C-alpha positions as a printed Julia matrix, in Angstrom:
312×3 Matrix{Float64}:
   4.11   15.16    0.01
   6.21   17.53   -2.26
   4.42   20.71   -3.39
   5.84   20.11   -7.59
   3.7    16.34   -6.95
   0.79   18.65   -5.8
   1.44   21.01   -8.51
   1.62   18.52  -11.04
  -1.81   16.52  -10.69
  -3.09   20.2   -10.36
  -2.21   20.88  -13.82
  -3.83   17.37  -14.65
  -6.91   18.97  -14.65
  -6.46   20.69  -17.96
  -5.6    17.59  -19.65
  -8.5    15.49  -21.59
  -6.88   11.99  -20.79
  -5.45   11.37  -17.27
  -3.83    7.62  -16.84
  -3.46    6.58  -12.76
  -1.27    3.66  -12.55
  -0.89    2.19   -8.69
   1.64   -0.79   -7.95
   1.83   -3.28   -5.39
   4.05   -6.8    -5.22
   0.64   -8.9    -5.32
  -2.76   -7.68   -4.62
  -2.65   -5.73   -1.12
  -1.8    -2.35   -3.23
  -6.12   -3.47   -4.36
  -7.51   -1.58   -1.76
  -5.88    1.48   -2.47
  -6.86    1.38   -6.68
 -10.47    0.28   -5.42
 -10.81    3.22   -2.98
  -9.94    5.7    -5.56
 -11.98    3.8    -7.96
 -14.92    4.48   -6.01
 -14.35    7.57   -5.12
 -13.56    9.04   -8.42
 -17.23    8.25   -9.64
 -18.4    10.09   -7.18
 -16.21   12.97   -6.66
 -14.61   13.04  -10.33
 -11.41   15.5   -10.1
 -10.34   14.61  -13.4
 -12.73   14.18  -16.71
 -11.07   11.29  -18.52
  -9.41    8.46  -16.26
  -7.76    5.76  -17.42
  -6.9     3.9   -13.87
  -4.04    0.72  -14.02
  -3.29   -1.36  -11.66
   0.2    -2.79  -12.22
   0.94   -5.55  -10.45
   5.08   -6.01   -9.94
   5.34   -9.13   -8.77
   8.63  -10.32  -10.95
   8.06  -14.29  -10.91
   5.6   -16.62  -10.6
   6.29  -18.73   -7.29
   9.78  -16.04   -5.89
   8.64  -12.93   -4.61
  11.3   -10.15   -3.71
  11.41  -11.58   -0.46
  12.71  -14.46   -2.1
  15.44  -12.74   -4.76
  19.23  -13.11   -3.69
  19.64   -9.92   -1.56
  18.94   -6.07   -1.6
  20.16   -5.25   -5.12
  18.68   -7.73   -6.82
  15.72   -6.12   -5.64
  16.19   -2.84   -6.29
  17.67   -4.24   -9.47
  14.3    -5.99  -10.71
  12.27   -3.7    -9.37
  14.19   -0.64  -11.09
  12.84   -2.87  -14.43
   9.3    -3.04  -13.35
   9.13    0.8   -12.95
  10.62    1.21  -16.48
   7.52   -1.29  -17.28
   5.42    1.29  -15.75
   6.76    3.82  -17.96
   5.98    2.52  -20.72
   1.99    2.86  -19.64
   2.92    6.63  -19.89
   1.34    7.34  -16.58
   0.64   10.92  -15.06
   1.46    9.93  -12.15
   2.88    6.47  -10.53
   1.32    5.4    -6.74
   3.34    3.26   -4.97
   1.11    1.47   -2.41
   3.27   -1.01   -1.01
   5.57   -0.67    1.74
   8.54   -3.18    1.09
   8.36   -1.4    -3.02
   8.7     2.09   -1.25
  11.95    1.15    0.81
  13.59    0.11   -2.3
  12.01    2.88   -4.73
  14.31    5.63   -3.57
  17.07    3.35   -4.5
  16.49    2.5    -7.91
  18.01    4.43  -11.17
  14.76    5.23  -11.74
  14.13    7.48   -8.43
  17.59    9.39   -9.83
  16.39   10.63  -13.22
  12.92   11.67  -11.72
  11.5    11.36  -15.23
   7.47   11.57  -14.07
   5.58   12.08  -10.49
   5.84    9.09   -8.31
   4.39    8.98   -4.44
   5.25    5.8    -2.22
   2.66    4.87    0.72
   5.79    5.08    3.5
   4.93    8.97    4.35
   1.72    8.17    4.28
   2.12    5.91    7.39
   5.2     8.25    9.12
   2.46   11.27    9.24
  -0.51    9.3    10.67
   1.64    7.51   13.17
   3.06   11.17   14.03
  -0.19   12.98   14.23
  -1.49    9.71   16.83
   1.36   10.43   18.97
   1.24   13.96   18.99
  -2.23   13.74   20.34
  -1.25   11.19   22.64
   2.2    12.0    23.98
   2.31    9.01   26.36
   0.71    6.68   24.19
   2.72    3.75   21.87
   2.66    3.13   18.37
   2.86   -0.53   16.78
   4.32   -0.81   13.28
   3.68   -4.04   12.04
   4.83   -4.96    8.61
   7.34   -7.17    6.24
  10.36   -8.34    7.1
  11.82   -5.71    4.38
   9.75   -3.09    5.74
  10.57   -3.8     9.39
  14.51   -4.32    8.91
  14.93   -1.4     6.82
  13.52    0.73   10.19
  12.4     3.42    7.43
   9.04    4.22    9.35
  10.86    4.33   12.96
  13.95    6.51   11.5
  11.51    9.32    9.9
   9.63    9.01   13.02
  13.15    9.83   15.48
  13.69   12.75   12.74
  10.66   14.14   13.92
  11.22   13.76   17.33
   9.19   11.02   18.56
  10.66    9.05   21.29
  11.78    5.75   19.96
  10.4     4.24   23.46
   7.18    5.11   21.72
   7.44    3.32   19.06
   7.31   -0.73   18.21
   7.9    -2.74   15.06
   7.45   -6.11   14.46
   7.82   -8.12   11.7
   4.97  -10.48   10.05
   6.89  -13.02    8.12
   4.36  -14.8     5.33
   1.74  -12.83    6.42
   0.57  -10.61    3.23
   1.11  -14.03    1.5
  -0.95  -15.92    3.25
  -3.48  -13.3     3.39
  -3.41  -13.16   -0.32
  -4.4   -17.35   -0.56
  -7.67  -16.21    1.64
  -8.12  -13.28    4.24
 -10.38  -15.65    6.63
  -8.04  -18.87    6.47
  -6.68  -20.71    9.47
  -3.15  -20.08    8.12
  -3.92  -16.23    8.52
  -5.45  -16.6    11.57
  -2.36  -18.49   12.66
   0.11  -15.74   11.85
  -2.28  -13.49   13.32
  -2.48  -14.93   16.35
   1.68  -15.33   16.35
   2.46  -12.07   15.46
   0.27   -9.86   17.78
   1.44  -12.0    20.47
   4.81  -11.16   19.97
   4.12   -7.74   19.32
   2.17   -7.27   22.51
   4.87   -8.53   24.66
   7.08   -5.91   23.53
   4.86   -3.28   25.24
   5.3    -4.52   28.53
   2.9    -4.59   31.03
   0.06   -2.13   31.65
   0.49    0.43   28.41
  -1.24    3.44   27.51
  -3.33    3.86   24.74
  -2.17    1.74   21.52
  -2.29    2.04   18.04
  -1.2    -0.54   15.31
  -0.1     1.26   11.64
  -0.91   -1.43    9.18
   2.27   -1.02    7.04
   1.73   -3.39    4.74
  -0.62   -3.1     2.38
  -2.18   -6.45    2.53
  -3.39   -6.05    6.35
  -5.66   -4.05    5.92
  -7.43   -6.58    4.49
  -7.5    -8.38    8.02
  -8.06   -5.3     9.83
 -10.77   -6.86   12.17
  -8.65   -9.99   13.3
  -5.55   -7.98   13.87
  -7.64   -5.5    15.63
  -9.17   -7.58   17.9
  -6.07   -9.95   18.81
  -4.28   -6.89   20.04
  -7.34   -5.82   22.14
  -7.83   -9.49   23.69
  -4.07   -9.77   24.74
  -4.07   -6.01   25.65
  -7.47   -5.71   27.73
  -7.66   -2.64   26.21
  -8.96   -0.75   22.92
  -6.45   -0.31   20.41
  -6.64    2.3    17.16
  -5.44    1.15   13.65
  -4.15    3.61   11.12
  -4.36    2.31    8.16
  -2.11    4.24    5.33
  -4.27    2.81    2.4
  -7.39    5.33    3.27
  -4.83    8.3     3.15
  -2.91    7.17   -0.09
  -6.33    7.25   -1.49
  -7.63   10.53    0.3
  -4.2    12.36   -1.43
  -4.85   12.08   -4.64
  -8.25   13.72   -4.58
  -6.65   16.59   -1.98
  -3.93   16.98   -4.18
  -5.68   17.66   -7.86
  -8.43   19.9    -5.92
 -12.03   20.66   -6.62
 -14.58   18.1    -7.94
 -15.01   18.46  -11.59
 -19.3    18.76  -11.7
 -19.73   20.31  -15.43
 -18.16   17.33  -17.36
 -19.9    12.96  -17.01
 -16.66   11.15  -15.54
 -14.96    8.28  -18.23
 -13.25    5.9   -15.79
 -11.49    2.6   -17.23
  -9.6     0.59  -15.41
  -7.13   -2.27  -16.0
  -5.5    -4.67  -13.95
  -2.11   -6.28  -14.98
  -0.05   -8.84  -14.03
   3.59  -10.88  -15.01
   2.53  -14.02  -13.63
  -0.47  -15.55  -13.01
  -2.54  -15.29  -10.38
  -4.47  -18.61   -8.72
  -8.45  -18.4    -9.43
  -8.18  -18.79   -4.93
  -6.18  -15.42   -4.71
  -8.21  -13.42   -7.33
 -12.07  -14.76   -5.81
 -10.29  -14.22   -1.88
  -9.35  -10.45   -2.41
 -12.53   -9.71   -5.18
 -14.79  -10.64   -2.52
 -13.19   -8.27   -0.45
 -12.68   -5.03   -2.58
 -16.3    -5.36   -4.65
 -17.52   -3.94   -1.4
 -15.69   -0.85   -1.95
 -15.99   -0.76   -6.12
 -17.75   -3.74   -8.05
 -15.87   -2.41  -10.38
 -12.26   -2.7    -9.17
 -13.55   -6.71   -8.32
 -14.33   -7.03  -12.11
 -11.07   -5.84  -12.97
  -9.51   -7.88  -11.39
 -11.43  -11.21  -12.24
 -10.54   -9.89  -16.06
  -7.0    -8.68  -15.35
  -4.49   -9.22  -18.01
  -1.84  -11.73  -17.81
   1.56   -9.79  -19.75
   4.33  -11.99  -19.35
   6.74   -9.04  -21.12
   5.08   -6.5   -18.68
   9.03   -6.4   -17.84
  12.43   -8.01  -18.27
  14.12   -9.53  -15.43
  17.54   -8.41  -16.61
């Protein structure tokens, strides 16, 4: 991350009230949000925190993948970013690889009005570190169609000197959507079976060390299933690289030392333009409450705001 963003975070220690906004298109980014909330309670780095989860999903039955083209996706996410700015955040964390790909093409990015950190860089760093430590290994990048088609992780790794032969990419269409409906459901198991089989075939016979990078925040909810399916096919251990963890850690590393002389005031909000089905809320809340009970409660009490952001 840039030194400018690190300096911005450290300067927040002098503020009485700090607003941190985490965004995703859907519920995957709540894994990052929950990790931050839990760690703030045990390791306060700001005295008074408003932690907001902002669902950037645009329409009730139509997400970014179903918009007309890339230009429309960029335009809609630009509007969502403007909506985020109205919450006056001190920093925005884009906990979504798909939205991170779109972000640098938005007008909001060109204006650079406030610090924004996207998750792609964390994934690239984790893959790079793994392949440097194990030069004969292969990294498997699992993501949505938009993320994989963009080639953003692969290109960044090539620029760092990683050989193309060390990287395999696998688009996992509809897996994120299925995970939201029920991470333990039959549809999720079927899709994981299909995509891990396709990815394993790309590795060829008798691969050396293998890591799977979960380059969609939703995939962390099914980490064990993905790892188990790959290990069964490859007949060897598979390391899991989860950028969600690195993104949550970054906030505390960049902010500096913890504050021990003041009690932490922490307020959590979850806001959404669309209505979430109760089955989705229950499925994800059951998982994240193991990390942060307060996050699970905030999800169950989420605020549905139809005017959260405009679409035109």
